[in-house]
Coordinates of C-alpha atoms and ligand atoms in Angstrom, one line a residue:
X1 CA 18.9 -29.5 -8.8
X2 CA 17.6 -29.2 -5.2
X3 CA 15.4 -26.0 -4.5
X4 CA 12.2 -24.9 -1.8
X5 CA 9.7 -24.0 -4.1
X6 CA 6.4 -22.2 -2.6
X7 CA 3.1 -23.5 -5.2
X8 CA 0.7 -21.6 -2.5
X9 CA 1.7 -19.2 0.1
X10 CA 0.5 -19.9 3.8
X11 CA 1.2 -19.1 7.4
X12 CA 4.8 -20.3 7.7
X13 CA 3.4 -23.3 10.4
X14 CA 2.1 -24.6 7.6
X15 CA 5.5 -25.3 6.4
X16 CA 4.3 -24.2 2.4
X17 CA 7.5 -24.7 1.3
X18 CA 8.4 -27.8 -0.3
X19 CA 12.0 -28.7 -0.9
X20 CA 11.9 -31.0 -4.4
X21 CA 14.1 -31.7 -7.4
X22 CA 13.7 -29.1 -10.1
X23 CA 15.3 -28.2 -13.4
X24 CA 18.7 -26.2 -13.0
X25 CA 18.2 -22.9 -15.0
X26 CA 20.0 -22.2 -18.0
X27 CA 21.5 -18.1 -18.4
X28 CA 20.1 -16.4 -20.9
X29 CA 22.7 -14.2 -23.1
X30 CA 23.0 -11.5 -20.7
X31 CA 22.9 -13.9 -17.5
X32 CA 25.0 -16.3 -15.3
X33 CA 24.3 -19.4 -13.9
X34 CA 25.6 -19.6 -10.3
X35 CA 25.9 -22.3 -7.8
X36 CA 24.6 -21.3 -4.5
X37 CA 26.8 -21.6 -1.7
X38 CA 24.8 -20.1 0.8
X39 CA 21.1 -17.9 0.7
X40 CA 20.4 -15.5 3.7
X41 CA 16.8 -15.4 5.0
X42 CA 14.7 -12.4 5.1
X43 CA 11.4 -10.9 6.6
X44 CA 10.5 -10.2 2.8
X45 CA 11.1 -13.9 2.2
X46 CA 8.9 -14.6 4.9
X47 CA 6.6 -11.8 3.6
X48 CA 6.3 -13.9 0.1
X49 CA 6.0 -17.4 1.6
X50 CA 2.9 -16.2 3.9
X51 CA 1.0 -14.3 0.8
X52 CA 1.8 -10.8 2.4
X53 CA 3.1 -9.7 -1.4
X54 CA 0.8 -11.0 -3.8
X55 CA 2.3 -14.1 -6.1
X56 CA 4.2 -13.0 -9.0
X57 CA 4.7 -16.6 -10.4
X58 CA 2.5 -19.7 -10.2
X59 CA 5.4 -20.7 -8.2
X60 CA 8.5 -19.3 -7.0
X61 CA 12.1 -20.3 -5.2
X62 CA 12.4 -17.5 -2.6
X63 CA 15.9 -16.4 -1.3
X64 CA 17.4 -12.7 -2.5
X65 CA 20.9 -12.9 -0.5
X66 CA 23.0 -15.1 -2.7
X67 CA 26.3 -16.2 -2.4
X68 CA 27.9 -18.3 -5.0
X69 CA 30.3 -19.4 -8.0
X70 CA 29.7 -18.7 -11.5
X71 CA 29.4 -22.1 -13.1
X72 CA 28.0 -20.9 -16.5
X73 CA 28.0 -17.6 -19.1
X74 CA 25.5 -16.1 -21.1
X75 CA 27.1 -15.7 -24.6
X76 CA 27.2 -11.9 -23.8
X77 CA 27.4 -11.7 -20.1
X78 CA 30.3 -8.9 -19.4
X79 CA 33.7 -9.2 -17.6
X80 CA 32.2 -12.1 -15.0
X81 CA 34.6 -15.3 -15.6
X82 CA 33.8 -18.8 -14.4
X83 CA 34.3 -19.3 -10.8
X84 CA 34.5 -15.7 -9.5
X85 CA 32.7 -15.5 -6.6
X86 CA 29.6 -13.4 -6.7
X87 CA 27.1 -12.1 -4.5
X88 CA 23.2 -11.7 -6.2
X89 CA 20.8 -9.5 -4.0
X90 CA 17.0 -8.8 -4.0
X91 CA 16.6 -6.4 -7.2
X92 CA 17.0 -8.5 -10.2
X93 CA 16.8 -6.1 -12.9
X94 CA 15.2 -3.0 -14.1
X95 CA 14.3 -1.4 -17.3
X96 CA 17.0 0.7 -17.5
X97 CA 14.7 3.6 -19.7
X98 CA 12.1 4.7 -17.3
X99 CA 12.2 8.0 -15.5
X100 CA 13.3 6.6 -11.9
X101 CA 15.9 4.5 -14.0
X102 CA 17.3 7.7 -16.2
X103 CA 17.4 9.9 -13.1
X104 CA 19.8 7.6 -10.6
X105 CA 16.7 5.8 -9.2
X106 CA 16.3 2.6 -10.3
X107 CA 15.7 1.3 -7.0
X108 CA 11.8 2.5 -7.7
X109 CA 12.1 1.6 -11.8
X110 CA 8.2 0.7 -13.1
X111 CA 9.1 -2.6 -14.5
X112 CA 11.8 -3.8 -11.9
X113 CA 12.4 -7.4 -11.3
X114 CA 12.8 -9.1 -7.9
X115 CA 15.2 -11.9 -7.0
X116 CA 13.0 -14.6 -4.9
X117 CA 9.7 -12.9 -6.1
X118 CA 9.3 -11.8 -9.7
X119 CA 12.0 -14.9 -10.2
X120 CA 13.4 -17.3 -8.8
X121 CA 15.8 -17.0 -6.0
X122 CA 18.2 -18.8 -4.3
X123 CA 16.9 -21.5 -1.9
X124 CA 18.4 -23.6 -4.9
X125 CA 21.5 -25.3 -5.7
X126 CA 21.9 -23.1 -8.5
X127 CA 19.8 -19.5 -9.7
X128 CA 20.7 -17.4 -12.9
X129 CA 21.1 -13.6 -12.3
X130 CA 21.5 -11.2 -14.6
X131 CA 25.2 -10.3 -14.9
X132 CA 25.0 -6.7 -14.9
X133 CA 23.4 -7.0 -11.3
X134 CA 25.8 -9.2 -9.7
X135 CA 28.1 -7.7 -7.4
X136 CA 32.1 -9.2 -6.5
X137 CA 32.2 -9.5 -2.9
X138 CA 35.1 -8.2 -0.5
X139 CA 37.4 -11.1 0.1
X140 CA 37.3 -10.7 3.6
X141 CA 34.0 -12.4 4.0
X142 CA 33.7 -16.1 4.2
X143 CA 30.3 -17.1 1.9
X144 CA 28.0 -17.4 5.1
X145 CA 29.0 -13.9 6.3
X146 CA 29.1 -12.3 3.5
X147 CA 24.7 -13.3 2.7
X148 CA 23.3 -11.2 4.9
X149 CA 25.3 -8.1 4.0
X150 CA 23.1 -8.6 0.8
X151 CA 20.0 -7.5 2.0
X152 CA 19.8 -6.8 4.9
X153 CA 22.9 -5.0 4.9
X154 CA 22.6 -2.9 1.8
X155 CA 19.1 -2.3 3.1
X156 CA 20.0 -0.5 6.4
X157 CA 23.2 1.4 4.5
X158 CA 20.1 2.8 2.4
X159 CA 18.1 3.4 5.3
X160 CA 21.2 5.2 7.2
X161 CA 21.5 7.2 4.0
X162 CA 17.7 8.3 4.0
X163 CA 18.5 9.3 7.8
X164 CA 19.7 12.2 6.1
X165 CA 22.4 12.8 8.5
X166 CA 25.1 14.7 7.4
X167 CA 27.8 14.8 10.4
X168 CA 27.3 11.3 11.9
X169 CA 29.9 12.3 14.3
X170 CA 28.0 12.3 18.0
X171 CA 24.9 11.8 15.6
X172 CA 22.1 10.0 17.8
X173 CA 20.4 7.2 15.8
X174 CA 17.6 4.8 16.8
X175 CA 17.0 1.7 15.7
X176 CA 13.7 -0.5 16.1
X177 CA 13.9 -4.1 15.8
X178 CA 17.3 -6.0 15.9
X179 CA 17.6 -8.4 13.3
X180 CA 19.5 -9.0 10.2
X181 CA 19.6 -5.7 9.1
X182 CA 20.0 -3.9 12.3
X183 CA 22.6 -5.8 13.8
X184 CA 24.8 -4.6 10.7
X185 CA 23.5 -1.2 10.6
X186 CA 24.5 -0.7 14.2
X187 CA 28.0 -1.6 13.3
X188 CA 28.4 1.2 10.2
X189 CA 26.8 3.8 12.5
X190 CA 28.8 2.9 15.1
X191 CA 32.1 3.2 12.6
X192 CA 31.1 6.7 11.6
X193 CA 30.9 8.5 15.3
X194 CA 27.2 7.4 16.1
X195 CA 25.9 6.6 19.4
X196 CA 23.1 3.9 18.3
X197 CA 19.4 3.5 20.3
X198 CA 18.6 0.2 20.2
X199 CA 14.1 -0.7 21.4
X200 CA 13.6 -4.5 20.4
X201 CA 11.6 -7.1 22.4
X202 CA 13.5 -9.9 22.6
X203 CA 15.9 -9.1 25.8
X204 CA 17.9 -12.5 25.5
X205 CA 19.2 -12.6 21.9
X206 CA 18.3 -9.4 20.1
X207 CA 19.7 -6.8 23.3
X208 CA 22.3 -8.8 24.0
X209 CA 23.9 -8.5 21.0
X210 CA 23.1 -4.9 20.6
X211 CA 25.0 -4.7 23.7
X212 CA 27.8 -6.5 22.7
X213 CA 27.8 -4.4 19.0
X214 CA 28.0 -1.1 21.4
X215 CA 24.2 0.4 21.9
X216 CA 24.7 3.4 23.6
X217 CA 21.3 2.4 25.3
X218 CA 19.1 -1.2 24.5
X219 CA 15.2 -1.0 25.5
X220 CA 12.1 -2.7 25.2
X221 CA 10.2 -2.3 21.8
X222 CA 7.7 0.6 23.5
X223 CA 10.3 2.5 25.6
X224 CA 11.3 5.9 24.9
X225 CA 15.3 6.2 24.6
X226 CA 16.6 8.9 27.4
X227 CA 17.7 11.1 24.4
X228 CA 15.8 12.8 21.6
X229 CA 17.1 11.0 17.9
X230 CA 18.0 12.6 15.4
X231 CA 16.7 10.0 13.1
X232 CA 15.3 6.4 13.6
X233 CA 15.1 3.4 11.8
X234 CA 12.3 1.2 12.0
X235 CA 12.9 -2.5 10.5
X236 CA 10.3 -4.5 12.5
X237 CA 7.3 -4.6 10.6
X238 CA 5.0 -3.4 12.9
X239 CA 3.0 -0.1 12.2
X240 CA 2.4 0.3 15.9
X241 CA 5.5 1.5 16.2
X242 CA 5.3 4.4 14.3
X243 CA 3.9 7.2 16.5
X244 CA 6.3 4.9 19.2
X245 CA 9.4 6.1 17.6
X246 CA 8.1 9.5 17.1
X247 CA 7.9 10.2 20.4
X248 CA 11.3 9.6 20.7
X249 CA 12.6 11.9 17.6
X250 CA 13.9 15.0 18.2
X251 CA 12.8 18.8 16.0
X252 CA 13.1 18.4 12.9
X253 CA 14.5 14.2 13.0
X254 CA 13.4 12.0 9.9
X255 CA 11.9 8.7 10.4
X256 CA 13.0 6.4 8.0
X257 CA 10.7 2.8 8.0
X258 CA 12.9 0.1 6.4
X259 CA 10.6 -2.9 5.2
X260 CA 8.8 -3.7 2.2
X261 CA 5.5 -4.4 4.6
X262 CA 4.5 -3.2 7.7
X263 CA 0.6 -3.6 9.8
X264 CA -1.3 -1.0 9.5
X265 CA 0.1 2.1 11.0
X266 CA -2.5 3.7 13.9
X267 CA -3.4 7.5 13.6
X268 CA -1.5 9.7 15.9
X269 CA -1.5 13.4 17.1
X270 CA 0.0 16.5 14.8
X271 CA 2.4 17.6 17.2
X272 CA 4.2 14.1 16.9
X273 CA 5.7 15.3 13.2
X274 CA 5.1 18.8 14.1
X275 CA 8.9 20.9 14.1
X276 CA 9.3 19.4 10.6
X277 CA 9.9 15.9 11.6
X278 CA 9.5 13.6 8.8
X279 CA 8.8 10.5 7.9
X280 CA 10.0 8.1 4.8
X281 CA 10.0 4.4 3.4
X282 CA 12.7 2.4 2.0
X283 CA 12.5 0.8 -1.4
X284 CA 14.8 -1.8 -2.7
X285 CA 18.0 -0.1 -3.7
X286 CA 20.3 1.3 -6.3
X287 CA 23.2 -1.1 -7.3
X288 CA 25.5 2.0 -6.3
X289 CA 24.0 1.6 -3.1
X290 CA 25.2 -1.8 -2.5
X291 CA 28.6 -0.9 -4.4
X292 CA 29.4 1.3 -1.4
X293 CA 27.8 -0.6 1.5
X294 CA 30.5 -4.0 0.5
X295 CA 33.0 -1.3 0.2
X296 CA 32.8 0.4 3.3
X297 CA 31.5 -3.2 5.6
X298 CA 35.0 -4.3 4.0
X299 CA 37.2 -0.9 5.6
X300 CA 35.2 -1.1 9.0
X301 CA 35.1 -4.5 8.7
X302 CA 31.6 -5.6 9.3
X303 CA 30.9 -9.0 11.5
X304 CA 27.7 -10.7 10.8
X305 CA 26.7 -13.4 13.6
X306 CA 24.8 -16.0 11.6
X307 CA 22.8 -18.9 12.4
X308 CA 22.7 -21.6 9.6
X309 CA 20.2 -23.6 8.3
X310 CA 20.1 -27.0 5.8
X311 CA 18.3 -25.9 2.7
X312 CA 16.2 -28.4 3.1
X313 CA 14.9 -27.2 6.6
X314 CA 14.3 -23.1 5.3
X315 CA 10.6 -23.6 6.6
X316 CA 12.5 -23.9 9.7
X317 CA 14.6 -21.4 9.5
X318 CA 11.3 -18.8 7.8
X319 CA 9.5 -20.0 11.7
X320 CA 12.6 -18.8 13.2
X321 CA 12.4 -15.3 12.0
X322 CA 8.6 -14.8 12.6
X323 CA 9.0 -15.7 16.4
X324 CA 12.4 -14.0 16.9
X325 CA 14.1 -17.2 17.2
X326 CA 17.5 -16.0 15.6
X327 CA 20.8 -14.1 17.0
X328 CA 21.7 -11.9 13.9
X329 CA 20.9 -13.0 10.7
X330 CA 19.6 -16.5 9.3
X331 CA 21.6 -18.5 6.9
X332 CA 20.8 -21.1 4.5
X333 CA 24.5 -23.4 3.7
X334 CA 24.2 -25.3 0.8
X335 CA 27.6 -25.7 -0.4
X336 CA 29.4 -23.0 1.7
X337 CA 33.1 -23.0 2.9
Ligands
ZN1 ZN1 13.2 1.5 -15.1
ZN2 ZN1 15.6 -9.0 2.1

């Protein structure tokens, strides 16, 4: 099969990763073997090309937001039949016996796996996935829409969960950075009563759309909204932001910082988290999680504005990301209706 492999991450301008004929995957007993159709692209895929998290693999196919067919069965691989449409998303598996995994969070299991990390993902014609982890997708989604509700959508349904907001009716929610995720994020929160915040730095793409998805308010990156938040949700990876969207919190307001990496994050003064403000990460997510986000992005529905990408140009499409190139979420069509 056709795949991007990375042998040695680099900056993304170095293009690092190759696209080259490899040996389709065979499932083992509990695993399928499905044909990509179409791979969303991530900041965490760009976080792995560029060496941000350390190697897992002498080399690796990235890509964690899978859509696809099965084409093959593992002898013991559950109620999954050939050619039902599946999606595969960023965790791959987990131990299913450690504490996090017996108390409902396997999202932070001690020997999780990672799809496009721990191994390979789905810049490939074909990936195997654990069945158990595969999800069915809503019907309502054609393949290329339906990739980046796999990530970056279940993602920011996590993140609007961590918000910890209980009525989201009249709710005031923030969001920093406009991409894949928040573009979807802004729709659910807009679905449950929410008037949505939206500071990004790209005025022509990134607060247009925002505009166009119903921001109560769009802003630069550094501006302060003209209300206090009840929460925030920060999915631009930049640790300068931090004591940024505090400003704009109101008493007791959680912070909730969506990516798997962020810069460093500079000190700041007490009284910013004073009145019980609080601040939290995101990791990964629970498969229940992303049960319920496909449910309820099919009820609202969800639209994701995608711009596609040949497989064999994802160095292209990874550039895109870093410099803010892309309206919505990027897209990777390999075999895709
Ligand atoms: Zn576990
Ligand atoms: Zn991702």
């Amino acid at each position: 099969m056709k795949a991007c492999v990375l042998s040695a991450p680099a900056p993304i301008d170095r293009r690092p990763l190759k696209y080259v004929e490899v040996e389709t995957p065979a499932p083992a007993h509990d695993e399928v073997l499905v044909r990509v159709r179409a791979c969303g692209v991530c900041r965490t895929d760009l976080h792995v090309v560029e060496g941000d998290l350390p190697s897992r693999l002498p080399a690796v196919i990235p890509g964690h937001q899978i859509v696809g067919e099965v084409s093959a069965l593992g002898s013991d691989a559950g109620t999954l039949a050939l050619g039902d449409r599946v999606g595969i998303a960023w965790l791959r598996r987990t131990c299913g016996a450690c504490r996090f995994c017996l108390s409902g969070r396997e999202n932070l299991c001690e020997r999780a796996e990672f799809n496009g990390w721990s191994a390979h993902g789905g810049f490939a014609e074909y990936i195997v996935a654990p069945a158990d982890f595969v999800y069915s997708l809503p019907a309502g989604f054609q393949d290329l829409q339906a990739a980046p509700l796999l990530c970056g959508g279940i993602i920011g349904y996590r993140s609007l969960h961590l918000a910890g907001i209980e009525n989201w009716s009249g709710a005031r929610l923030g969001i920093y950075g406009f991409g894949a995720a928040g573009h979807v994020v802004i729709q659910v929160a807009r679905a449950r009563g929410a008037e949505v915040y939206v500071c990004t730095r790209d005025r022509a793409r990134h607060q247009a759309l925002a505009t166009e998805l119903g921001a109560s308010w769009v802003g630069d990156a550094r501006d302060v909204p003209p209300v206090r938040l009840d929460a925030s949700i920060i999915f631009a990876p930049a640790g300068e932001l931090v004591p940024v969207a505090l400003k704009g919190l109101a008493k007791g307001g959680m912070l909730v910082l969506g990516g798997i990496h962020m810069s460093p994050i500079p000190s700041f003064d007490y009284s910013l988290v004073y009145h019980e403000r609080m601040i939290r990460s995101v990791a990964n997510n629970t498969r229940a999680d992303g049960r319920e986000f496909l449910a309820e992005a099919a009820r609202i529905p969800v639209r994701t504005h995608v711009q596609t990408f040949r497989l064999e140009d994802a160095n292209e499409a990874l550039m895109a990301l870093q410099h803010d190139a892309i309206k919505g979420a990027a897209v990777l069509m390999i075999d895709s209706n």
